[in-house]
Amino acid sequence: MSSTTAEGDPTGDARVHRYEDGDENRIVPFLEKYMGWPSVISSVPHLDHWRWKFLGNPLGFHLVCVAERNGEMISHSASLPTRMKVGQGIVIASQGVDLVTDPAFRGHGLIGQTMKCRNKIKDDHSVALDFGFPNHAAYQLSLVKQGFQDLNITMLQHRYIVDSELFFSKVRFGSIKKLGYGSMEAVRRSLSRPVDLGEGIVVEEATTIGAEFDRLHESASRDFDMMIVRDSGHLAWRYGDPRAGRFIIRIIRSDGDLAGYMVHKEEERDGTRFLNIVDYLMDPQYSHLHSRLISDCKSLAQDLKIETILCCLPQGHPYEKSLSEAGFRSEVRYTGERPMSVIALERGGGHALMDIMKKKDLRAHIMLGDTDWV
């Protein structure tokens, strides 16, 4: 697919096409230069991270298109495919990410051409729904020009201050020293030892992600109308692959059965270290164990010498009560200068999915691990 542009247009000989083997060797430097990619701070080599993100997806296909000119990348559009529960059904959905054009070639419609190329791949794989968590500029563009709708989901950030004296001293007086790698590894070694809480309740670090996680998802998903399918394949890719970054997966068992899990990731921002609960799922029949898993999270933060725990969930989420009872305080979560938004577009001209997602009483399970921000 080649672009057709007016005479004098520098993009006139650009080639727009789907990802081809080896393109990442030019894509990654392009994204690094014009996006500061990746937004996730990680020690993982960027090429490995890109291959994980776009080529390792458990659905088995990618949604990546580029424009190149004279062998150089000049535009990139991508989406992340996933399975999503909407109502009582499962559809293939996609989250738009990493859209950028070289500033020297902007204003000539390249991003539109690469998006059109990407959308053709979506058609080939029966992607039924597009969704995203846009910043201010992308929000306006998506709603005004692309037909997305705001689902009017208020996202709350629940905060627990583990060490208030340490937290406020760092907020006031600047940067802190990071926990050394050796200390982190010592903590991780201690996590490998199960914690027996009595009465058949055990908390431990997940070493494998298998069929029991599928059973947990099947049971827990009944409480929600909208959520990314958190089966074993998705979880192993999202949190279990070292190329994704460093995550800590804590699970709780009752008489040997998997009752729930929390996925944690450490973050440092403005001199303060946070422990993000990026994913969290509990089998409803074990709802009395929320407090045990939250207590384990607090202990983890203390062991890592982290003073603040964060957890992002939709307002009215059933886990909200347990977090509040554990001392978490909530506020609206922002993306830049605007409240975090969830937008969606039903593909193919239908409206059945949007009718479900636009309900005022929509029960949505959305967490930071559903974005590509962590």
Short mmCIF file of C-alpha atoms in Angstrom, two decimals:
data_model
loop_
_atom_site.label_atom_id
_atom_site.label_comp_id
_atom_site.label_asym_id
_atom_site.label_seq_id
_atom_site.Cartn_x
_atom_site.Cartn_y
_atom_site.Cartn_z
CA MET A 1 0.00 0.00 0.00
CA SER A 2 1.57 3.32 -1.06
CA SER A 3 0.47 6.86 -0.30
CA THR A 4 -0.80 9.15 -3.05
CA THR A 5 -0.16 12.81 -2.28
CA ALA A 6 0.09 16.16 -3.98
CA GLU A 7 3.19 17.24 -5.90
CA GLY A 8 5.81 18.61 -3.53
CA ASP A 9 4.53 16.55 -0.63
CA PRO A 10 7.57 14.94 1.08
CA THR A 11 5.48 11.84 1.82
CA GLY A 12 4.75 11.20 -1.85
CA ASP A 13 7.07 8.21 -2.09
CA ALA A 14 6.25 6.83 1.36
CA ARG A 15 5.26 3.18 1.66
CA VAL A 16 2.51 2.31 4.15
CA HIS A 17 2.40 -1.35 5.13
CA ARG A 18 1.81 -3.89 7.86
CA TYR A 19 4.64 -4.92 10.13
CA GLU A 20 7.19 -7.09 8.34
CA ASP A 21 9.80 -9.35 9.96
CA GLY A 22 12.66 -7.28 11.32
CA ASP A 23 10.85 -3.92 11.14
CA GLU A 24 11.23 -3.55 14.90
CA ASN A 25 14.93 -2.83 14.41
CA ARG A 26 13.89 0.49 12.83
CA ILE A 27 10.59 0.97 14.65
CA VAL A 28 12.05 0.99 18.16
CA PRO A 29 14.68 3.72 17.52
CA PHE A 30 11.94 5.74 15.79
CA LEU A 31 9.61 5.44 18.81
CA GLU A 32 12.46 6.20 21.21
CA LYS A 33 13.31 9.38 19.31
CA TYR A 34 9.82 10.82 18.85
CA MET A 35 7.87 9.39 21.81
CA GLY A 36 10.48 8.73 24.49
CA TRP A 37 9.31 5.13 24.16
CA PRO A 38 8.57 3.16 26.17
CA SER A 39 6.70 5.19 28.78
CA VAL A 40 7.31 2.30 31.20
CA ILE A 41 10.61 2.65 33.08
CA SER A 42 12.28 -0.73 32.90
CA SER A 43 15.66 -2.40 32.61
CA VAL A 44 14.29 -4.63 29.83
CA PRO A 45 15.98 -3.99 26.45
CA HIS A 46 13.57 -1.94 24.35
CA LEU A 47 13.66 -4.34 21.40
CA ASP A 48 12.68 -7.22 23.68
CA HIS A 49 9.91 -5.14 25.23
CA TRP A 50 8.50 -4.22 21.78
CA ARG A 51 8.54 -7.85 20.67
CA TRP A 52 6.76 -8.88 23.86
CA LYS A 53 4.17 -6.13 23.55
CA PHE A 54 3.27 -6.57 19.89
CA LEU A 55 4.47 -9.99 18.74
CA GLY A 56 4.06 -12.04 21.92
CA ASN A 57 0.35 -11.39 22.38
CA PRO A 58 -1.48 -14.64 23.26
CA LEU A 59 -4.12 -14.00 20.58
CA GLY A 60 -1.42 -14.79 18.03
CA PHE A 61 -1.64 -11.75 15.76
CA HIS A 62 -0.38 -8.16 15.75
CA LEU A 63 -2.02 -4.84 14.90
CA VAL A 64 0.96 -2.79 13.71
CA CYS A 65 1.32 -0.64 10.60
CA VAL A 66 4.08 1.77 9.60
CA ALA A 67 5.00 4.28 6.93
CA GLU A 68 8.57 4.38 5.68
CA ARG A 69 10.48 6.51 3.21
CA ASN A 70 13.94 5.77 1.86
CA GLY A 71 14.27 2.96 4.36
CA GLU A 72 13.46 5.17 7.36
CA MET A 73 10.35 4.87 9.54
CA ILE A 74 8.28 8.05 9.48
CA SER A 75 4.95 6.96 11.02
CA HIS A 76 3.68 4.18 13.31
CA SER A 77 0.17 3.11 14.38
CA ALA A 78 -0.53 0.14 16.61
CA SER A 79 -3.17 -1.47 18.79
CA LEU A 80 -3.10 -4.25 21.37
CA PRO A 81 -5.66 -7.01 20.73
CA THR A 82 -7.32 -8.69 23.68
CA ARG A 83 -10.41 -10.65 24.56
CA MET A 84 -13.02 -8.70 26.51
CA LYS A 85 -16.17 -9.70 28.31
CA VAL A 86 -19.07 -7.39 27.44
CA GLY A 87 -22.37 -8.40 28.98
CA GLN A 88 -22.60 -12.17 28.80
CA GLY A 89 -20.40 -12.54 25.72
CA ILE A 90 -16.72 -12.43 24.82
CA VAL A 91 -15.46 -10.28 21.92
CA ILE A 92 -12.07 -9.44 20.47
CA ALA A 93 -11.23 -5.84 21.32
CA SER A 94 -8.24 -3.60 20.72
CA GLN A 95 -6.57 -0.74 22.56
CA GLY A 96 -4.90 1.92 20.43
CA VAL A 97 -1.30 2.68 21.44
CA ASP A 98 1.92 4.30 20.19
CA LEU A 99 0.60 6.50 17.37
CA VAL A 100 3.29 8.89 16.12
CA THR A 101 4.62 10.56 12.96
CA ASP A 102 8.02 12.15 12.40
CA PRO A 103 7.44 15.93 12.85
CA ALA A 104 9.01 16.58 9.43
CA PHE A 105 6.19 14.61 7.78
CA ARG A 106 3.19 15.67 9.85
CA GLY A 107 0.19 17.32 8.28
CA HIS A 108 0.10 15.02 5.24
CA GLY A 109 -2.30 12.36 6.49
CA LEU A 110 0.25 9.66 7.26
CA ILE A 111 -1.21 8.78 10.63
CA GLY A 112 -4.60 8.36 8.97
CA GLN A 113 -3.09 6.03 6.37
CA THR A 114 -1.30 3.89 8.93
CA MET A 115 -4.49 3.73 11.02
CA LYS A 116 -6.45 2.63 7.94
CA CYS A 117 -3.86 -0.10 7.34
CA ARG A 118 -4.09 -1.16 10.99
CA ASN A 119 -7.90 -1.18 10.88
CA LYS A 120 -7.82 -3.53 7.89
CA ILE A 121 -5.93 -6.04 10.06
CA LYS A 122 -8.65 -5.61 12.69
CA ASP A 123 -11.25 -6.51 10.07
CA ASP A 124 -9.24 -9.60 9.13
CA HIS A 125 -9.37 -10.78 12.76
CA SER A 126 -12.97 -9.78 13.55
CA VAL A 127 -12.07 -7.13 16.12
CA ALA A 128 -15.48 -5.96 17.35
CA LEU A 129 -14.55 -3.15 19.71
CA ASP A 130 -11.92 -0.42 20.08
CA PHE A 131 -11.24 1.11 23.49
CA GLY A 132 -8.69 3.34 25.14
CA PHE A 133 -7.59 5.53 28.03
CA PRO A 134 -6.66 8.76 26.22
CA ASN A 135 -4.87 11.93 27.25
CA HIS A 136 -6.56 15.26 26.56
CA ALA A 137 -5.46 15.61 22.93
CA ALA A 138 -6.28 12.01 22.03
CA TYR A 139 -9.63 12.29 23.83
CA GLN A 140 -10.77 15.21 21.67
CA LEU A 141 -9.52 13.58 18.45
CA SER A 142 -11.11 10.22 19.25
CA LEU A 143 -14.55 11.61 20.09
CA VAL A 144 -14.78 14.35 17.46
CA LYS A 145 -13.13 12.68 14.45
CA GLN A 146 -13.24 8.93 15.06
CA GLY A 147 -16.65 8.40 16.65
CA PHE A 148 -15.56 7.09 20.05
CA GLN A 149 -17.88 7.54 23.01
CA ASP A 150 -16.99 8.31 26.60
CA LEU A 151 -18.29 5.51 28.83
CA ASN A 152 -18.56 8.00 31.72
CA ILE A 153 -16.69 5.69 34.08
CA THR A 154 -15.16 7.58 36.99
CA MET A 155 -11.78 6.05 37.79
CA LEU A 156 -10.67 6.40 41.39
CA GLN A 157 -7.17 6.13 42.78
CA HIS A 158 -7.12 4.51 46.20
CA ARG A 159 -4.09 5.48 48.28
CA TYR A 160 -2.69 3.95 51.45
CA ILE A 161 0.21 5.68 53.18
CA VAL A 162 2.31 2.99 54.81
CA ASP A 163 4.73 5.38 56.53
CA SER A 164 3.24 8.86 56.83
CA GLU A 165 6.35 10.47 58.34
CA LEU A 166 8.55 9.14 55.54
CA PHE A 167 5.96 9.96 52.88
CA PHE A 168 5.49 13.60 53.86
CA SER A 169 9.19 14.21 54.40
CA LYS A 170 9.87 13.05 50.84
CA VAL A 171 7.02 15.05 49.37
CA ARG A 172 8.37 18.22 51.02
CA PHE A 173 12.10 17.79 50.73
CA GLY A 174 12.69 16.11 47.42
CA SER A 175 14.24 12.98 46.05
CA ILE A 176 15.05 9.75 47.85
CA LYS A 177 17.50 6.98 47.39
CA LYS A 178 16.20 3.97 45.50
CA LEU A 179 16.14 0.59 47.19
CA GLY A 180 19.27 -1.23 46.10
CA TYR A 181 19.01 -4.17 43.72
CA GLY A 182 20.47 -6.51 46.32
CA SER A 183 17.85 -5.47 48.87
CA MET A 184 15.09 -5.99 46.32
CA GLU A 185 16.36 -9.46 45.53
CA ALA A 186 16.50 -10.31 49.23
CA VAL A 187 12.87 -9.29 49.60
CA ARG A 188 11.90 -11.33 46.54
CA ARG A 189 13.60 -14.39 48.00
CA SER A 190 11.54 -13.99 51.16
CA LEU A 191 8.37 -13.76 49.05
CA SER A 192 8.97 -17.26 47.73
CA ARG A 193 8.18 -18.64 51.17
CA PRO A 194 4.44 -19.25 51.72
CA VAL A 195 2.81 -17.42 54.63
CA ASP A 196 0.47 -19.71 56.57
CA LEU A 197 -2.33 -17.61 58.09
CA GLY A 198 -4.05 -20.59 59.72
CA GLU A 199 -7.45 -22.14 59.01
CA GLY A 200 -6.15 -23.40 55.67
CA ILE A 201 -5.35 -19.88 54.40
CA VAL A 202 -1.97 -19.45 52.70
CA VAL A 203 -0.52 -16.43 50.86
CA GLU A 204 2.43 -16.94 48.51
CA GLU A 205 4.07 -15.75 45.33
CA ALA A 206 2.75 -17.34 42.14
CA THR A 207 5.39 -19.51 40.48
CA THR A 208 3.19 -20.80 37.65
CA ILE A 209 0.05 -19.47 35.97
CA GLY A 210 -2.13 -22.38 34.92
CA ALA A 211 -5.67 -23.72 34.71
CA GLU A 212 -6.62 -22.67 38.24
CA PHE A 213 -6.39 -19.04 37.09
CA ASP A 214 -8.88 -19.85 34.32
CA ARG A 215 -11.30 -21.19 36.92
CA LEU A 216 -10.80 -18.11 39.09
CA HIS A 217 -11.52 -15.79 36.16
CA GLU A 218 -14.64 -17.73 35.19
CA SER A 219 -16.02 -17.39 38.71
CA ALA A 220 -14.97 -13.78 39.38
CA SER A 221 -16.06 -12.43 35.99
CA ARG A 222 -19.71 -13.16 36.79
CA ASP A 223 -19.73 -10.04 38.95
CA PHE A 224 -18.84 -7.78 36.01
CA ASP A 225 -20.39 -6.61 32.73
CA MET A 226 -17.12 -5.38 31.22
CA MET A 227 -13.59 -6.63 31.78
CA ILE A 228 -10.57 -7.86 29.87
CA VAL A 229 -10.48 -11.66 30.00
CA ARG A 230 -7.92 -12.48 32.67
CA ASP A 231 -7.32 -16.11 31.76
CA SER A 232 -4.01 -17.89 32.27
CA GLY A 233 -2.76 -17.06 28.77
CA HIS A 234 -3.34 -13.34 29.22
CA LEU A 235 -1.87 -13.23 32.74
CA ALA A 236 1.23 -15.22 31.77
CA TRP A 237 1.87 -12.80 28.88
CA ARG A 238 1.02 -9.60 30.76
CA TYR A 239 2.79 -10.26 34.05
CA GLY A 240 4.73 -13.52 33.78
CA ASP A 241 6.97 -12.73 30.79
CA PRO A 242 10.24 -11.06 31.93
CA ARG A 243 10.13 -8.86 28.82
CA ALA A 244 7.02 -7.16 30.23
CA GLY A 245 8.94 -5.85 33.24
CA ARG A 246 9.18 -6.78 36.90
CA PHE A 247 5.88 -7.72 38.55
CA ILE A 248 5.15 -9.47 41.83
CA ILE A 249 2.14 -11.82 41.71
CA ARG A 250 0.76 -12.71 45.14
CA ILE A 251 -1.93 -15.37 45.45
CA ILE A 252 -4.14 -16.47 48.32
CA ARG A 253 -5.33 -20.05 48.79
CA SER A 254 -8.06 -21.57 50.91
CA ASP A 255 -7.52 -25.27 51.62
CA GLY A 256 -5.32 -25.40 48.53
CA ASP A 257 -7.80 -23.72 46.18
CA LEU A 258 -6.86 -20.46 44.45
CA ALA A 259 -9.10 -17.78 45.98
CA GLY A 260 -7.60 -14.62 44.49
CA TYR A 261 -4.50 -12.72 43.45
CA MET A 262 -2.87 -9.29 43.44
CA VAL A 263 -0.24 -8.14 40.98
CA HIS A 264 2.16 -5.45 42.20
CA LYS A 265 4.67 -3.19 40.50
CA GLU A 266 7.07 -0.74 42.07
CA GLU A 267 7.23 2.81 40.71
CA GLU A 268 9.17 5.94 41.63
CA ARG A 269 7.77 9.37 40.82
CA ASP A 270 8.85 12.82 42.02
CA GLY A 271 11.08 11.34 44.68
CA THR A 272 8.43 9.05 46.16
CA ARG A 273 8.25 5.29 45.74
CA PHE A 274 4.88 3.65 45.19
CA LEU A 275 3.64 0.09 45.12
CA ASN A 276 0.96 -0.09 42.44
CA ILE A 277 -1.69 -2.80 42.67
CA VAL A 278 -1.94 -3.17 38.90
CA ASP A 279 -4.29 -6.18 38.90
CA TYR A 280 -6.52 -7.74 41.53
CA LEU A 281 -9.14 -10.48 41.31
CA MET A 282 -11.00 -12.43 43.98
CA ASP A 283 -13.37 -15.37 43.70
CA PRO A 284 -16.70 -14.08 45.11
CA GLN A 285 -17.11 -17.16 47.30
CA TYR A 286 -13.94 -16.09 49.12
CA SER A 287 -14.80 -12.40 49.51
CA HIS A 288 -13.99 -12.64 53.24
CA LEU A 289 -10.32 -13.02 52.26
CA HIS A 290 -9.94 -9.54 50.73
CA SER A 291 -8.56 -8.21 54.01
CA ARG A 292 -5.92 -10.97 54.13
CA LEU A 293 -4.65 -10.17 50.63
CA ILE A 294 -4.63 -6.42 51.34
CA SER A 295 -2.69 -7.02 54.57
CA ASP A 296 -0.14 -9.02 52.59
CA CYS A 297 0.19 -6.06 50.21
CA LYS A 298 0.90 -3.74 53.14
CA SER A 299 3.55 -6.13 54.46
CA LEU A 300 5.16 -6.26 51.03
CA ALA A 301 5.33 -2.45 50.90
CA GLN A 302 6.94 -2.36 54.34
CA ASP A 303 9.50 -5.01 53.36
CA LEU A 304 10.38 -3.01 50.24
CA LYS A 305 10.56 0.20 52.32
CA ILE A 306 7.87 1.74 50.13
CA GLU A 307 5.71 4.34 51.83
CA THR A 308 2.65 4.49 49.56
CA ILE A 309 0.33 1.91 47.95
CA LEU A 310 -1.90 2.86 45.00
CA CYS A 311 -4.83 0.99 43.47
CA CYS A 312 -6.92 2.27 40.54
CA LEU A 313 -10.52 1.01 40.15
CA PRO A 314 -13.83 2.31 38.76
CA GLN A 315 -16.02 4.16 41.24
CA GLY A 316 -18.49 1.81 42.92
CA HIS A 317 -16.32 -1.27 42.33
CA PRO A 318 -17.13 -4.13 44.75
CA TYR A 319 -13.50 -4.19 46.01
CA GLU A 320 -13.75 -0.54 47.03
CA LYS A 321 -15.30 -1.36 50.41
CA SER A 322 -12.46 -3.68 51.42
CA LEU A 323 -9.85 -1.08 50.48
CA SER A 324 -11.68 1.60 52.44
CA GLU A 325 -11.94 -0.62 55.50
CA ALA A 326 -8.19 -1.25 55.23
CA GLY A 327 -7.46 2.47 55.44
CA PHE A 328 -7.19 3.41 51.76
CA ARG A 329 -8.45 6.88 50.82
CA SER A 330 -9.80 7.61 47.34
CA GLU A 331 -9.69 10.47 44.87
CA VAL A 332 -10.40 10.86 41.15
CA ARG A 333 -7.47 9.59 39.08
CA TYR A 334 -6.10 11.97 36.47
CA THR A 335 -4.36 11.42 33.14
CA GLY A 336 -2.34 14.58 32.81
CA GLU A 337 -4.69 17.49 33.45
CA ARG A 338 -7.97 15.65 32.90
CA PRO A 339 -9.71 12.88 34.81
CA MET A 340 -8.85 9.42 33.50
CA SER A 341 -11.41 8.47 30.84
CA VAL A 342 -12.48 5.19 29.29
CA ILE A 343 -13.64 5.49 25.68
CA ALA A 344 -14.95 2.90 23.24
CA LEU A 345 -16.10 2.46 19.65
CA GLU A 346 -18.12 -0.47 18.38
CA ARG A 347 -16.81 -1.56 15.00
CA GLY A 348 -18.99 -2.62 12.09
CA GLY A 349 -21.79 -0.12 12.63
CA GLY A 350 -23.61 -2.01 15.37
CA HIS A 351 -24.63 -0.75 18.78
CA ALA A 352 -25.33 -3.83 20.95
CA LEU A 353 -21.98 -3.63 22.74
CA MET A 354 -22.20 0.11 23.30
CA ASP A 355 -25.73 -0.26 24.65
CA ILE A 356 -24.30 -2.49 27.38
CA MET A 357 -21.26 -0.35 28.12
CA LYS A 358 -23.22 2.91 28.26
CA LYS A 359 -25.52 1.65 31.00
CA LYS A 360 -25.48 3.82 34.12
CA ASP A 361 -25.17 0.75 36.33
CA LEU A 362 -22.34 -0.84 34.28
CA ARG A 363 -20.22 -3.12 36.46
CA ALA A 364 -16.73 -2.62 35.03
CA HIS A 365 -13.46 -4.16 36.20
CA ILE A 366 -10.67 -1.90 34.93
CA MET A 367 -7.17 -1.59 36.42
CA LEU A 368 -3.80 -0.11 35.48
CA GLY A 369 -2.67 -3.48 34.15
CA ASP A 370 -5.30 -3.09 31.44
CA THR A 371 -3.40 -0.06 30.11
CA ASP A 372 0.12 -0.02 28.68
CA TRP A 373 1.23 2.47 31.33
CA VAL A 374 2.82 -0.11 33.64
#
